[in-house]
PDB file of C-alpha atoms in Angstrom:
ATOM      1  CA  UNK A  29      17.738 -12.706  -6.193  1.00  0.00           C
ATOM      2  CA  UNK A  30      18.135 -10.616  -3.104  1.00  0.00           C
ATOM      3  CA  UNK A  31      17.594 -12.632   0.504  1.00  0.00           C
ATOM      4  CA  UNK A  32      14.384  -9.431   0.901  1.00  0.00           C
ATOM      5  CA  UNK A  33      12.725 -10.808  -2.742  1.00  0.00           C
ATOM      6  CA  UNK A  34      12.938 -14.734  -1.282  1.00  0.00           C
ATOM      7  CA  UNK A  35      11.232 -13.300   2.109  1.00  0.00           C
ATOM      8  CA  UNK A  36       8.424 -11.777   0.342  1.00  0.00           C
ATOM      9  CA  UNK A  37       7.786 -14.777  -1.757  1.00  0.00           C
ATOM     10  CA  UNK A  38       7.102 -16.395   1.177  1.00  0.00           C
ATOM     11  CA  UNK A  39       4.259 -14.411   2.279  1.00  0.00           C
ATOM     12  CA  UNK A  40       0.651 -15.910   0.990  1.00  0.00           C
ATOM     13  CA  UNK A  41      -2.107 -13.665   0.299  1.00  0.00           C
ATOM     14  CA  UNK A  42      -4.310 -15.093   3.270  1.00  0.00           C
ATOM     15  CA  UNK A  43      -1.675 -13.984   5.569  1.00  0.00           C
ATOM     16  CA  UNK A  44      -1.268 -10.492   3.874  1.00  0.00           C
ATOM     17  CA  UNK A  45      -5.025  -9.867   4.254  1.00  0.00           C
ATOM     18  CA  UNK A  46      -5.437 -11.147   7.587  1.00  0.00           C
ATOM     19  CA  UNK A  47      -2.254  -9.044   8.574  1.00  0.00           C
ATOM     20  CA  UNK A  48      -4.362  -5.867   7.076  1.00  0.00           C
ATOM     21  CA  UNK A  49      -7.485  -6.993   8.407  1.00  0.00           C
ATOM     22  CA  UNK A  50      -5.565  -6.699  12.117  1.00  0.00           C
ATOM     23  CA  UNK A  51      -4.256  -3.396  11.567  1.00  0.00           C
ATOM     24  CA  UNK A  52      -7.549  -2.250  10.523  1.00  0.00           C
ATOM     25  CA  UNK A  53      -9.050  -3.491  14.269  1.00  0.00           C
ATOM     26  CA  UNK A  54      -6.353  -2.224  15.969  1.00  0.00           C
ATOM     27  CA  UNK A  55      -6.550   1.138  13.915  1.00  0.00           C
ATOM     28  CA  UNK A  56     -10.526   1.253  15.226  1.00  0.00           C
ATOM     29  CA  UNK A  57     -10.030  -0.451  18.931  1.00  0.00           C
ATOM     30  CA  UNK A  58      -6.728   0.689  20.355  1.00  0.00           C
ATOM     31  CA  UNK A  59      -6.708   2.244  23.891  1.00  0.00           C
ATOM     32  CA  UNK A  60      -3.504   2.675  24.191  1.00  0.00           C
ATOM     33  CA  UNK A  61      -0.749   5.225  22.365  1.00  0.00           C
ATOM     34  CA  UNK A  62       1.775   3.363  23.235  1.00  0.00           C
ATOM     35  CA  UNK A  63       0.390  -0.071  22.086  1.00  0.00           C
ATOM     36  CA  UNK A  64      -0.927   2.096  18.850  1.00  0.00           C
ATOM     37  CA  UNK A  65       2.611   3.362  18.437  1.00  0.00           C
ATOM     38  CA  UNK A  66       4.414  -0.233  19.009  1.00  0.00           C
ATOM     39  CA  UNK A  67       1.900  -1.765  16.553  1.00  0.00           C
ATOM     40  CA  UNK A  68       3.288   0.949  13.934  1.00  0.00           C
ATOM     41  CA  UNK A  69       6.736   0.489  14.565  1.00  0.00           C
ATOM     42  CA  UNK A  70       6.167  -3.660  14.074  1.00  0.00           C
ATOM     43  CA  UNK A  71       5.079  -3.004  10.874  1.00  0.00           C
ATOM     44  CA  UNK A  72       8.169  -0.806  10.175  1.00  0.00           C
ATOM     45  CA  UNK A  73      10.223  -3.818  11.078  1.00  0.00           C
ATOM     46  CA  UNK A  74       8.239  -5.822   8.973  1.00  0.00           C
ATOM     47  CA  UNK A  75       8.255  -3.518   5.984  1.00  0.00           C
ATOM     48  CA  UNK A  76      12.167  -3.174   6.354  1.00  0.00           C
ATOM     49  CA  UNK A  77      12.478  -7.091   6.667  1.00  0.00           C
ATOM     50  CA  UNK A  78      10.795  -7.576   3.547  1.00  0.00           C
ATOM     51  CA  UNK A  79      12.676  -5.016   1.624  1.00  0.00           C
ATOM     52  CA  UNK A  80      11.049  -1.396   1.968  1.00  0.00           C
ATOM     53  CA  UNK A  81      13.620  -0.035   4.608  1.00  0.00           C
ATOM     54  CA  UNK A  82      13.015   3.460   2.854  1.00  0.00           C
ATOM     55  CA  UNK A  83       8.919   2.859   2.880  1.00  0.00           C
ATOM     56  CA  UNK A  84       9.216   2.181   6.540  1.00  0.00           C
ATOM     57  CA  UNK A  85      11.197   4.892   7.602  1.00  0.00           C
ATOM     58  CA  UNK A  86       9.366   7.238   6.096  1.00  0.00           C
ATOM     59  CA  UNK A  87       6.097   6.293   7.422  1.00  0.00           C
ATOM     60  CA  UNK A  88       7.700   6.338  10.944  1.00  0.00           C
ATOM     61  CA  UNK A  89       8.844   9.712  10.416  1.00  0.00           C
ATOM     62  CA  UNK A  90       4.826  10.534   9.393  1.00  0.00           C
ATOM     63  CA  UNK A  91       3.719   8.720  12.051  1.00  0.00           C
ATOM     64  CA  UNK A  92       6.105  10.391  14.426  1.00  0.00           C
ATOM     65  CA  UNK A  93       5.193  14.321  13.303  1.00  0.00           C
ATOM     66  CA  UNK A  94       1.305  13.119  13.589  1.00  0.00           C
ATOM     67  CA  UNK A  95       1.659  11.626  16.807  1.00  0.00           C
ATOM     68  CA  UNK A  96       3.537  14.793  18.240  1.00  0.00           C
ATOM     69  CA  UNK A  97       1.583  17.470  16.759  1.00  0.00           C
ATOM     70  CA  UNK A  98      -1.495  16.236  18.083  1.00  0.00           C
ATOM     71  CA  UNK A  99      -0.269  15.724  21.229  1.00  0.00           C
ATOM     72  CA  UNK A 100       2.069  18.687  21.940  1.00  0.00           C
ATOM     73  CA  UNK A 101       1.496  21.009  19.427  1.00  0.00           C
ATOM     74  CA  UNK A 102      -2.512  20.968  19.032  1.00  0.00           C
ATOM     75  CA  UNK A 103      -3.415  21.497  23.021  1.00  0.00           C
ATOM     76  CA  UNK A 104      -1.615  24.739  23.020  1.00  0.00           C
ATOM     77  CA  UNK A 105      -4.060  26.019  20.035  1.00  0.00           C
ATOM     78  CA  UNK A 106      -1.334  25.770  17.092  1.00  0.00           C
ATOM     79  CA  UNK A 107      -3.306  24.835  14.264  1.00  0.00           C
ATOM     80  CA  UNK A 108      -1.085  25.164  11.307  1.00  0.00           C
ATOM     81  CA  UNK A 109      -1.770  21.811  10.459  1.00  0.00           C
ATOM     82  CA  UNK A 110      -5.747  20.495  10.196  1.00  0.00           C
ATOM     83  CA  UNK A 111      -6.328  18.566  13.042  1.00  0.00           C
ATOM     84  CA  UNK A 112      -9.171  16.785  11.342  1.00  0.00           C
ATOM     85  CA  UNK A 113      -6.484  15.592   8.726  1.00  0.00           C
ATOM     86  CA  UNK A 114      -3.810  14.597  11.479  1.00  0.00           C
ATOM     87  CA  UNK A 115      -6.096  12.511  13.255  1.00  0.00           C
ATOM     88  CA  UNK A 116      -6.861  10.297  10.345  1.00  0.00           C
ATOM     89  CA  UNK A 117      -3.205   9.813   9.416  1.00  0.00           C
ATOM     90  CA  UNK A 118      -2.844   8.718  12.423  1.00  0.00           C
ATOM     91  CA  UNK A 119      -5.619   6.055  12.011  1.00  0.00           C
ATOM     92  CA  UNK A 120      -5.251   4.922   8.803  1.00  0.00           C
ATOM     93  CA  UNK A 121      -1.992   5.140   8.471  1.00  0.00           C
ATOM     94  CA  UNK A 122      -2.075   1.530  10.447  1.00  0.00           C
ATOM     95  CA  UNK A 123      -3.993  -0.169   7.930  1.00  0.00           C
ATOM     96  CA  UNK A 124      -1.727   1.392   5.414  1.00  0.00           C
ATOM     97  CA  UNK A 125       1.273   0.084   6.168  1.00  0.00           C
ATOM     98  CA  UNK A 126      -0.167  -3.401   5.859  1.00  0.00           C
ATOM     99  CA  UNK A 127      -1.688  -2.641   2.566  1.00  0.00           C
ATOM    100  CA  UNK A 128       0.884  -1.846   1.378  1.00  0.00           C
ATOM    101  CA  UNK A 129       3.149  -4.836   2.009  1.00  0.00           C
ATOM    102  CA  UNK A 130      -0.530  -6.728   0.287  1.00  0.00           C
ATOM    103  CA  UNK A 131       0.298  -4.625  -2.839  1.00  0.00           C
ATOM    104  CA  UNK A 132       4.076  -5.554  -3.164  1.00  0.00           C
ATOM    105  CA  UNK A 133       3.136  -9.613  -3.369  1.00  0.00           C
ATOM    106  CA  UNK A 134       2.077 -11.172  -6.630  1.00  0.00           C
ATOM    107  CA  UNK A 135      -1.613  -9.789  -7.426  1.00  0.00           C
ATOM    108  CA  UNK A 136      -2.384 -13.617  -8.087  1.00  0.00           C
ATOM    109  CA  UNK A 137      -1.543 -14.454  -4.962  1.00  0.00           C
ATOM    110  CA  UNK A 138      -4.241 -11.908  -3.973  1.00  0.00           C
ATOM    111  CA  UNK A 139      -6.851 -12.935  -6.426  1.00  0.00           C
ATOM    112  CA  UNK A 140      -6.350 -16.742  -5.678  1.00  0.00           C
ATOM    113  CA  UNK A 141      -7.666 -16.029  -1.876  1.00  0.00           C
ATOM    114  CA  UNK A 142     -10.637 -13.955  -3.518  1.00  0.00           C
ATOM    115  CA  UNK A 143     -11.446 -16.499  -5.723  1.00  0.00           C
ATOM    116  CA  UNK A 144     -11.811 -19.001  -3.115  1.00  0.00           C
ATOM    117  CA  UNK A 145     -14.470 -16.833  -1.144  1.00  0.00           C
ATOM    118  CA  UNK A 146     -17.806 -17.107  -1.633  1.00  0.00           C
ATOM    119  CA  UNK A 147     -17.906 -13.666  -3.819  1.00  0.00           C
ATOM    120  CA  UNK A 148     -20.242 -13.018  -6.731  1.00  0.00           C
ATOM    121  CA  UNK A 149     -18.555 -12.968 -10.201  1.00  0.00           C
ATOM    122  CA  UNK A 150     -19.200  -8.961 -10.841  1.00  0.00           C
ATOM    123  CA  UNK A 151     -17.561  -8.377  -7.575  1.00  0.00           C
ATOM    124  CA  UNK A 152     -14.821 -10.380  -7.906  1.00  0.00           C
ATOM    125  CA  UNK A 153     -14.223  -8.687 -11.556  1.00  0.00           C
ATOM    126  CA  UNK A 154     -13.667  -5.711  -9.830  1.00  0.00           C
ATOM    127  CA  UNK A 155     -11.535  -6.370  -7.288  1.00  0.00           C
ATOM    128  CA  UNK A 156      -9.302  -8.445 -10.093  1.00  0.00           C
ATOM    129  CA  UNK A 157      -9.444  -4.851 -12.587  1.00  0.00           C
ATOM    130  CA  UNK A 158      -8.288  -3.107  -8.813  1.00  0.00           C
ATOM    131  CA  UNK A 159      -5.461  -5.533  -8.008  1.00  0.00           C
ATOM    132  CA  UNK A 160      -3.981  -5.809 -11.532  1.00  0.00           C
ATOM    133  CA  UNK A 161      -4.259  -1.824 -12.645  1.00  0.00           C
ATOM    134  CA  UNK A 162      -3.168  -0.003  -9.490  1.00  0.00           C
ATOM    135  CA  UNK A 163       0.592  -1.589  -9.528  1.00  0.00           C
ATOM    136  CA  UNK A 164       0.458  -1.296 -13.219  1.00  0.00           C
ATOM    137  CA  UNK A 165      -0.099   2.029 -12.894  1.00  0.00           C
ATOM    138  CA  UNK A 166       2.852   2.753 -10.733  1.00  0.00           C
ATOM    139  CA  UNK A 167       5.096   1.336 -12.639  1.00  0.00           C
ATOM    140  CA  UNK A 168       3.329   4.273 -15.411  1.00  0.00           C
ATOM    141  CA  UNK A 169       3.481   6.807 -12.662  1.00  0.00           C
ATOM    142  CA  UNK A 170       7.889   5.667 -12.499  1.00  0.00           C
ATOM    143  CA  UNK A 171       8.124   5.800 -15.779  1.00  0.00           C
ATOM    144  CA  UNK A 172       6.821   9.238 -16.730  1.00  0.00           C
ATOM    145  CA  UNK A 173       9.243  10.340 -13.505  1.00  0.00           C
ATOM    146  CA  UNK A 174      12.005   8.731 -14.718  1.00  0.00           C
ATOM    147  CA  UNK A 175      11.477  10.273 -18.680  1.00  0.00           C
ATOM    148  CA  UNK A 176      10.942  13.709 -16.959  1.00  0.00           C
ATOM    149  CA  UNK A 177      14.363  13.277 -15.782  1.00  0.00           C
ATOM    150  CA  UNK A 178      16.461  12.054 -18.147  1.00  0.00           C
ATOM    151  CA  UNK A 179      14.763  15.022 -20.428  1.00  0.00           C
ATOM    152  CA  UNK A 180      15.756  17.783 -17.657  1.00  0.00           C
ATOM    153  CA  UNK A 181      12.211  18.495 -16.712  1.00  0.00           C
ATOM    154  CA  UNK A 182      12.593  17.676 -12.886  1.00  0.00           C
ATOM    155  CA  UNK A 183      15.319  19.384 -11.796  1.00  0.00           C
ATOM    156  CA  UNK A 184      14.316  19.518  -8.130  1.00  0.00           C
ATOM    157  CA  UNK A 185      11.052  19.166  -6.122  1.00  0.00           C
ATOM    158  CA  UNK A 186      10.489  22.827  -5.569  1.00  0.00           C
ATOM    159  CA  UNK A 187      10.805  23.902  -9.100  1.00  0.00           C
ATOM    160  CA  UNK A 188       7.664  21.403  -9.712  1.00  0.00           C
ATOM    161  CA  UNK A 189       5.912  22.848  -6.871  1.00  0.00           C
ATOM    162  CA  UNK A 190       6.561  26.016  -8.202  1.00  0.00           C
ATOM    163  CA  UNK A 191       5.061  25.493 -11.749  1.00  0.00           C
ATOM    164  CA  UNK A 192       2.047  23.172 -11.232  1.00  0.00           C
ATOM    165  CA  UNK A 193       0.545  23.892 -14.993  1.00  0.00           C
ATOM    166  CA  UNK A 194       3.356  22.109 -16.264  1.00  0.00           C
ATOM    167  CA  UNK A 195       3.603  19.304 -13.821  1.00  0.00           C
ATOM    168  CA  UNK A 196      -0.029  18.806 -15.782  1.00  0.00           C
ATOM    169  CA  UNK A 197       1.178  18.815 -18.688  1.00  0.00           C
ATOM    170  CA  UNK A 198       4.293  16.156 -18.380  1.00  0.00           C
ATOM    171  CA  UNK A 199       2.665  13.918 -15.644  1.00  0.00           C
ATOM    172  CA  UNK A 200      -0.764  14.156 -15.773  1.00  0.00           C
ATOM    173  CA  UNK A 201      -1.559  13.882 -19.223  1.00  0.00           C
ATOM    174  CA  UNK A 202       0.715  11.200 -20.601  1.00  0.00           C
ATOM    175  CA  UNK A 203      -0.786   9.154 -17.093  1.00  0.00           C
ATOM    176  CA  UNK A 204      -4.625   9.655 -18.758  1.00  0.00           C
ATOM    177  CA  UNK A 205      -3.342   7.738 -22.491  1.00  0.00           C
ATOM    178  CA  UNK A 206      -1.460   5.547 -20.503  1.00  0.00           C
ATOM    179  CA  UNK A 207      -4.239   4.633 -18.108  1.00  0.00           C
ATOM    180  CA  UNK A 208      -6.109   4.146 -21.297  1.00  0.00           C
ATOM    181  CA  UNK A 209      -3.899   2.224 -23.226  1.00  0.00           C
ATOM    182  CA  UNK A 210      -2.968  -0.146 -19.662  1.00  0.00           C
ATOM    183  CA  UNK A 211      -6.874  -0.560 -19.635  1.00  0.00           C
ATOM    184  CA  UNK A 212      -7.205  -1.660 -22.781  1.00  0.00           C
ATOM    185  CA  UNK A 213      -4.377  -4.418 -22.210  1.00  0.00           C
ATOM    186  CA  UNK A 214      -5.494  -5.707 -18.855  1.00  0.00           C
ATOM    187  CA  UNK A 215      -9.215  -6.462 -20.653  1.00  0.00           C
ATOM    188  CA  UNK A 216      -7.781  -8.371 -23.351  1.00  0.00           C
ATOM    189  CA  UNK A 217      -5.240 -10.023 -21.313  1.00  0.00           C
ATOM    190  CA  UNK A 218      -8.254 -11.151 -18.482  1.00  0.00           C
ATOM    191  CA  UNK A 219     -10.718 -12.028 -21.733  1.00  0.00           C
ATOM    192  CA  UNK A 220      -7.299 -14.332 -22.778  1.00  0.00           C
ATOM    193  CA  UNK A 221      -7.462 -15.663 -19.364  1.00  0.00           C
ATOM    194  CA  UNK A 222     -10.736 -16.491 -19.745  1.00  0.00           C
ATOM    195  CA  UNK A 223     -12.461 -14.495 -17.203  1.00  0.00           C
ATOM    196  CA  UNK A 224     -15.516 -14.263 -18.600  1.00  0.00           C
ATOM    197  CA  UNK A 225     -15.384 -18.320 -18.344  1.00  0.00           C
ATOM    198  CA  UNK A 226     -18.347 -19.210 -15.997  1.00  0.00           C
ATOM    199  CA  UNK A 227     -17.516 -21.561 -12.909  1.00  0.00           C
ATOM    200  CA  UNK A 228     -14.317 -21.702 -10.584  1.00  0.00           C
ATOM    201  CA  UNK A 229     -11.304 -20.808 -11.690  1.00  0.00           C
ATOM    202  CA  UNK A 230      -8.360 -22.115 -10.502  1.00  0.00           C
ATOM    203  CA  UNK A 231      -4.746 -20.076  -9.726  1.00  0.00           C
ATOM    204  CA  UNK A 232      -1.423 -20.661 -10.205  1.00  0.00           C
ATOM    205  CA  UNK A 233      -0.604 -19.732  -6.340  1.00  0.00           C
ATOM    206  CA  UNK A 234      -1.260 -21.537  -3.398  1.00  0.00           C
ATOM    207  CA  UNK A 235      -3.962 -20.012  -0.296  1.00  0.00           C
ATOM    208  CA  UNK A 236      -2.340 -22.011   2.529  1.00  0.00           C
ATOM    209  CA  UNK A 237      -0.878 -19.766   5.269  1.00  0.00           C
ATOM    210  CA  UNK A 238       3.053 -19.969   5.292  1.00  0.00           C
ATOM    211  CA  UNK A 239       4.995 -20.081   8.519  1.00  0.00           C
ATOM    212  CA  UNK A 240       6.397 -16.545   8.286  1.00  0.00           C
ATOM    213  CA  UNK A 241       2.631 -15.668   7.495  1.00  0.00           C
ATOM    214  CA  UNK A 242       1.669 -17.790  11.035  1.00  0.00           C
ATOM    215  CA  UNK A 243       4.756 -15.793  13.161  1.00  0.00           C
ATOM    216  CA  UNK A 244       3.606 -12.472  11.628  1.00  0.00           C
ATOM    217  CA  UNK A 245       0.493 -12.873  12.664  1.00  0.00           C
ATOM    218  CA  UNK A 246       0.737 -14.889  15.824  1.00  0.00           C
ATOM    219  CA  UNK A 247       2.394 -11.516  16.571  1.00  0.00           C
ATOM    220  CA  UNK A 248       0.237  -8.945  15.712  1.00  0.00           C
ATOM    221  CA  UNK A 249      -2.376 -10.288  17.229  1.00  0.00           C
ATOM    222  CA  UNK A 250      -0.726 -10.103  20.588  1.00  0.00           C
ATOM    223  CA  UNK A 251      -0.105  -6.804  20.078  1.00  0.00           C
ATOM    224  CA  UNK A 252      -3.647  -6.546  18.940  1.00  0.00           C
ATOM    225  CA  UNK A 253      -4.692  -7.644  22.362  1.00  0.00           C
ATOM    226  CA  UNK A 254      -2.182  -5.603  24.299  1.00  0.00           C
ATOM    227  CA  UNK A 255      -3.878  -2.352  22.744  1.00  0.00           C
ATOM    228  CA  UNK A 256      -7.040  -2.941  23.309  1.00  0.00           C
ATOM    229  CA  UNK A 257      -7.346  -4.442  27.186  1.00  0.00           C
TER     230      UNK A 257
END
């Protein structure tokens, strides 16, 4: 087991959310580019820490372009680019680096801290149906790349942008059955859990806040102060 798979194991689900919660207030109340910018490039680190060097990178390079456009490029009337849709990358994409680090835990781990809230039993289905099919579907989403391949249909990326009516056809329709069939399985498998059960459930995985959940966010929040004084 690599040293970034042990790290990421120790991350809870309470300190995932809370981490995403934080990015979401400091997405909404930061002053400050600079403080905005630092915030992004901590959860870069983090990302890179935990395993997703190539995920972080390439959201700092987003970032980056965003940050300059609208800055440089924008004032002087050069609107290639919508500034509408800049300006919310450059939000969101905050709040998006966080989620995603909540996706790559265990969904359990997620579920267990939703369980414990005080959250009704249709709303907590759900979120469970959310958490369980959008990784699953992924891994679908890999799959039908990596079958593409191997059978010589992607041979680079501007071929596919080039021929869009068969990208349909090889990604987009295998993805609909699949999506159906993964449906199908994650019912029976949460009816064999016994979610239909009434009362509290219980989870394998634990809520308590870990120390590397504690440092992380003992850290953002500075930073969430920093940006918004």
């Amino acid at each position: 087991m690599r040293k970034s798979e042990i790290r990421l194991k120790k991350l809870s689900g309470t300190g995932c959310l809370l981490l995403t919660a934080l990015a979401c207030l400091v997405s909404i109340f930061s002053k400050s580019y600079s403080m905005h910018a630092l915030f992004v490039i901590w959860m870069a680190v983090l990302l890179a820490y935990f395993g997703f060097l190539k995920q972080g990178l390439l959201y700092l390079f987003v970032y980056g372009f965003t940050a300059v456009w609208l800055m440089v490029a924008v004032p002087k009337g050069i609107f290639i680019f919508s500034p509408m849709l800049l300006g919310m990358i450059y939000k969101y994409i905050v709040p998006i680096m966080a989620a995603y680090l909540s996706f790559k835990i265990p969904s359990g781990k997620l579920i267990a801290v939703f369980q414990k809230c005080a959250i009704p039993q249709n709303i907590l289905l759900i979120l469970v149906i959310i958490i369980r099919f959008i990784p699953t579907i992924s891994g679908e989403i890999k799959a039908i790349h990596e079958a593409m391949r191997v059978r010589g249909f992607v041979r680079n990326g501007w071929n596919t942008f080039l021929h869009p009516l068969k990208l349909m056809e090889y990604v987009v329709v295998p993805l609909i059955f699949r999506s159906i069939k993964v449906a199908d399985e994650l019912a029976a498998a949460s009816i064999a859990r016994g979610i239909e059960k009434p009362g509290r459930k219980q989870s394998y995985y634990q809520t308590n806040v870990s120390k590397t959940d504690l440092i992380i966010l003992a850290i953002s929040s500075c930073l969430l102060i920093l940006s918004v004084i």
